[in-house]
Amino acid sequence: MKKIGLFFFLVSSFTFAQKSALEQKINAITEGKKATVGVSVLGFENNFKYHKNGDKPLPTLSVFKFHIACAVLDLVDKGKLSLDQNIFFKKEDMLPNTWSPIGKKYPEGNVSIPLGEVLDYTVAQSDNNGCDMLLKLIGGTQTVQNFMDSKGVKGFQIKRNEDDMHKNWKTQYDNYSTPNSAVLVLKKFYDGKLISKKSTEYLMKIMIGTTTGTNKIVEQLPKNTPVAHKTGSSGKYDNGLTVAENDMGIITLPNGKHYAIAVFVSNSTETDAVNCKVVSDISKAVWDDFNK
């Protein structure tokens, strides 16, 4: 066998063994769980790929705020919006009984907040009122869908805002992504193929500062590991059903290389703690695999 052929044979053999070992670990984590678990992993530098239910459309919940932020920043890149412009929140913009640090800080509304700050609230703190204000600003969910379609993002759909989903929880299923779509859109983002370099760096910094989901993909990783991620969580509904407990992100390894991971736990009747531990354990298994 020629040297080049032997090299590729050894690389492919190693990749197969790596996938097989990781698959065994992930299957052990998900075995017996009353949930659909979607996982996708993509190594940026070595193009390593692994997925479980990777092409299955699963509800995104607040993971879609990443896609919304990209659509907003695209308009900033085009000069149609400015991060410094003030966004005015009326009292009626503060939805009751929803997760909103903005609403907690300004319960009476009637406040102007710079667009950049609203983006930070929406992504890093997963603010629902900030999310719907951004959608109102850019013309609704169809603007986000059109932007993602224009960038060749497949396996993603957004039709509902936070207000819609709070009025009828079943509409949460109208917003979905496949796990494979999630890691591929993160790769496009990282490569600067979604928004400008300046906006990419800006949003990356916000995502690294995410404060939600500390018991998900970041939980078991070494302290201070750079993780640019976006979480999503539905809460419980009929018969203890969790529509989704999600996290997706870009992980920077100690050697400076990167991978994207998406773990979506859907239609689960497990406890919140079990759902989050599934995400956390899978993230740790992937981390260990990349750091052998």
C-alpha atoms as one frame of an Amber mdcrd trajectory, in Angstrom:
protein
   0.000   0.000   0.000   1.431   3.439  -0.940   2.218   5.845   1.904  -0.600
   8.266   1.037  -3.111   5.428   0.833  -1.883   3.997   4.122  -2.203   7.420
   5.778  -5.836   7.833   4.735  -6.594   4.240   5.732  -5.188   4.851   9.214
  -7.069   8.157   9.570 -10.372   6.601   8.474  -9.818   3.630  10.790  -9.149
   5.975  13.707 -12.232   8.057  12.903 -14.417   4.948  12.764 -13.057   3.749
  16.108 -13.599   7.208  17.618 -17.195   7.324  16.404 -17.847   3.801  17.635
 -16.492   4.526  21.114 -18.429   7.790  21.373 -21.610   6.113  20.153 -21.319
   3.469  22.858 -20.932   6.144  25.539 -23.883   8.176  24.284 -26.093   5.110
  23.904 -25.306   4.197  27.517 -26.314   7.702  28.647 -29.603   7.697  26.720
 -30.551   4.055  27.294 -33.880   3.683  29.078 -34.645   7.400  29.038 -38.258
   8.263  28.252 -37.283  10.935  25.745 -36.090  11.537  22.212 -32.458  12.602
  22.324 -30.869  14.255  19.315 -27.109  14.753  19.241 -24.767  16.160  16.631
 -21.045  16.841  16.859 -18.813  18.482  14.261 -15.051  18.937  14.607 -14.108
  22.194  12.899 -10.484  21.459  12.092 -10.637  17.678  11.587 -14.205  17.510
  10.195 -15.081  14.760  12.671 -18.824  14.042  12.492 -21.123  12.109  14.787
 -24.875  12.216  15.189 -27.758  10.415  16.852 -31.181  11.381  15.465 -29.210
  14.081  13.682 -31.716  14.632  10.882 -34.792  14.562  13.129 -36.600  17.945
  13.383 -36.844  18.743  17.100 -38.362  21.805  18.819 -35.763  24.522  19.384
 -37.279  26.611  22.164 -34.865  29.464  22.987 -32.070  28.020  20.864 -33.779
  29.956  18.061 -32.646  33.205  19.685 -29.225  32.548  18.132 -30.814  32.542
  14.675 -32.783  35.695  15.528 -29.622  37.453  16.733 -27.870  36.601  13.467
 -30.762  38.046  11.449 -30.645  41.246  13.533 -26.880  41.585  13.146 -27.171
  41.050   9.399 -29.320  44.188   9.306 -26.725  45.961  11.441 -24.069  44.914
   8.897 -26.211  46.359   6.132 -26.588  49.695   7.950 -30.335  49.276   8.456
 -29.981  49.008  12.220 -27.421  50.244  14.739 -26.346  48.616  17.991 -26.516
  52.067  19.592 -30.098  52.831  18.588 -32.617  52.821  21.407 -35.479  50.322
  21.468 -38.523  51.546  23.387 -40.396  49.014  25.520 -43.968  49.969  26.386
 -45.674  48.465  29.413 -47.670  46.139  27.138 -44.405  44.829  25.675 -43.579
  43.293  29.051 -45.334  39.924  28.836 -46.467  38.655  32.238 -45.465  35.222
  33.565 -42.503  34.819  31.242 -38.728  34.623  31.730 -37.518  38.196  31.341
 -34.679  39.883  33.222 -35.704  43.041  31.312 -39.243  42.734  32.677 -37.920
  42.125  36.173 -35.728  45.221  35.996 -38.349  47.414  34.297 -41.753  45.930
  35.258 -43.622  49.051  34.182 -41.880  49.250  30.828 -41.709  52.724  29.295
 -37.960  52.426  28.948 -35.495  52.789  26.079 -32.718  50.213  25.845 -29.902
  50.186  23.252 -30.229  47.441  20.653 -26.876  45.947  21.654 -28.091  45.587
  25.233 -31.343  43.970  24.080 -29.302  41.446  22.082 -27.245  40.645  25.167
 -30.375  40.156  27.279 -31.951  37.988  24.584 -29.008  35.676  23.915 -26.906
  35.580  27.090 -29.885  35.686  29.470 -32.525  34.230  27.107 -34.933  37.112
  27.701 -38.341  36.421  26.150 -39.504  40.034  26.052 -36.250  41.048  24.416
 -36.711  38.238  21.892 -40.170  39.367  20.821 -39.061  42.985  20.627 -36.233
  41.993  18.274 -38.680  40.061  16.110 -41.027  43.048  16.027 -38.110  45.289
  15.065 -37.045  43.183  12.064 -40.508  42.276  10.767 -41.259  38.960  12.451
 -40.196  35.346  12.257 -40.376  35.244   8.454 -37.437  37.665   8.274 -35.352
  35.183  10.266 -36.514  32.285   8.102 -35.710  34.178   4.913 -32.246  35.069
   6.208 -31.420  31.487   7.162 -32.780  30.212   3.851 -30.600  32.722   1.991
 -27.540  31.353   3.785 -28.332  27.770   2.809 -29.340  26.676   6.316 -31.438
  23.527   5.975 -33.516  21.668   8.554 -34.569  24.829  10.400 -37.984  26.447
  10.776 -39.224  29.425  12.792 -42.880  30.449  12.817 -43.746  31.426  16.387
 -42.600  34.125  18.775 -42.483  33.794  22.568 -45.950  35.281  23.018 -47.438
  32.669  20.661 -45.735  29.838  22.531 -46.908  31.098  25.905 -50.512  31.348
  24.727 -50.468  27.783  23.380 -47.534  25.561  24.366 -48.200  23.157  21.494
 -47.073  25.844  19.038 -43.547  25.263  20.352 -43.351  22.404  17.853 -43.696
  24.911  14.988 -40.125  26.099  15.650 -37.629  23.338  15.017 -34.114  22.423
  13.984 -32.381  19.152  13.324 -29.285  18.651  15.500 -27.211  18.429  12.310
 -28.567  21.783  11.160 -27.622  23.278  14.524 -23.937  22.338  14.309 -23.715
  23.263  10.636 -25.156  26.735  11.246 -22.655  27.182  14.087 -19.852  26.245
  11.691 -21.123  28.755   9.111 -21.256  31.350  11.869 -17.728  30.564  13.063
 -16.407  30.712   9.484 -17.929  34.162   8.951 -20.438  32.928   6.394 -23.541
  34.229   8.196 -22.647  37.748   9.318 -19.616  40.059   9.171 -16.424  39.338
  11.076 -17.175  42.209  13.456 -20.700  40.947  14.151 -19.474  37.353  14.462
 -16.967  38.378  17.141 -19.633  40.464  18.873 -22.156  37.633  19.049 -19.492
  35.073  19.972 -18.587  37.197  22.988 -22.240  37.398  24.038 -22.652  33.616
  23.713 -19.518  32.938  25.763 -21.142  35.100  28.453 -24.341  33.017  28.507
 -25.663  32.656  32.060 -28.495  30.178  31.421 -28.139  26.396  31.333 -25.128
  26.110  33.624 -26.194  22.487  34.244 -26.066  21.566  30.548 -23.141  21.406
  28.107 -20.849  23.578  30.254 -21.454  21.815  33.579 -18.765  19.121  33.493
 -16.227  20.884  31.285 -13.049  22.304  32.854 -13.566  25.690  34.469 -12.969
  28.664  32.153 -13.382  26.557  29.000 -14.615  28.966  26.275 -18.141  27.809
  25.394 -20.187  29.997  23.060 -23.636  28.492  23.461 -27.388  29.015  23.399
 -29.781  27.110  25.588 -33.490  26.346  25.360 -36.005  24.969  27.843 -39.761
  24.462  27.729 -40.784  23.563  31.252 -43.425  20.912  31.978 -46.859  20.478
  30.412 -49.551  17.770  30.164 -48.685  14.563  32.035 -45.272  15.904  32.977
 -44.159  16.348  29.352 -41.042  18.381  28.639 -41.203  19.598  25.042 -37.481
  20.349  24.991 -34.351  20.738  27.079 -31.691  21.951  24.657 -28.207  23.357
  24.359 -25.930  23.989  21.394 -22.555  25.639  21.222 -19.004  26.017  19.994
 -16.356  24.575  22.318 -12.710  25.682  22.274 -10.310  22.884  23.201  -7.078
  23.311  25.198  -5.102  22.865  21.949  -6.952  25.800  20.380  -9.119  23.670
  18.103 -12.913  23.675  18.117 -16.033  21.589  17.778 -19.739  22.311  17.678
 -22.190  20.261  19.683 -25.976  20.209  19.807 -27.921  18.122  22.322 -31.712
  18.312  22.093 -33.790  16.332  24.598 -37.383  16.297  23.370 -40.780  14.889
  24.336 -39.410  13.739  27.672 -41.331  12.539  30.700 -38.150  12.423  32.762
 -37.526  15.003  35.493 -35.876  18.316  34.661 -32.780  17.137  36.514 -32.545
  13.949  34.447 -33.067  15.831  31.180 -30.296  18.304  31.976 -27.952  15.545
  33.149 -28.393  13.780  29.809 -27.181  16.960  28.078 -24.344  17.398  30.563
 -23.186  13.773  30.401 -23.202  13.727  26.597 -21.211  16.969  26.528 -18.626
  15.458  28.900 -18.377  12.290  26.797 -17.701  14.361  23.674 -15.155  16.526
  25.489 -13.309  13.445  26.740 -13.329  11.982  23.235 -11.747  15.105  21.714
  -9.138  15.319  24.482  -7.724  11.814  24.355
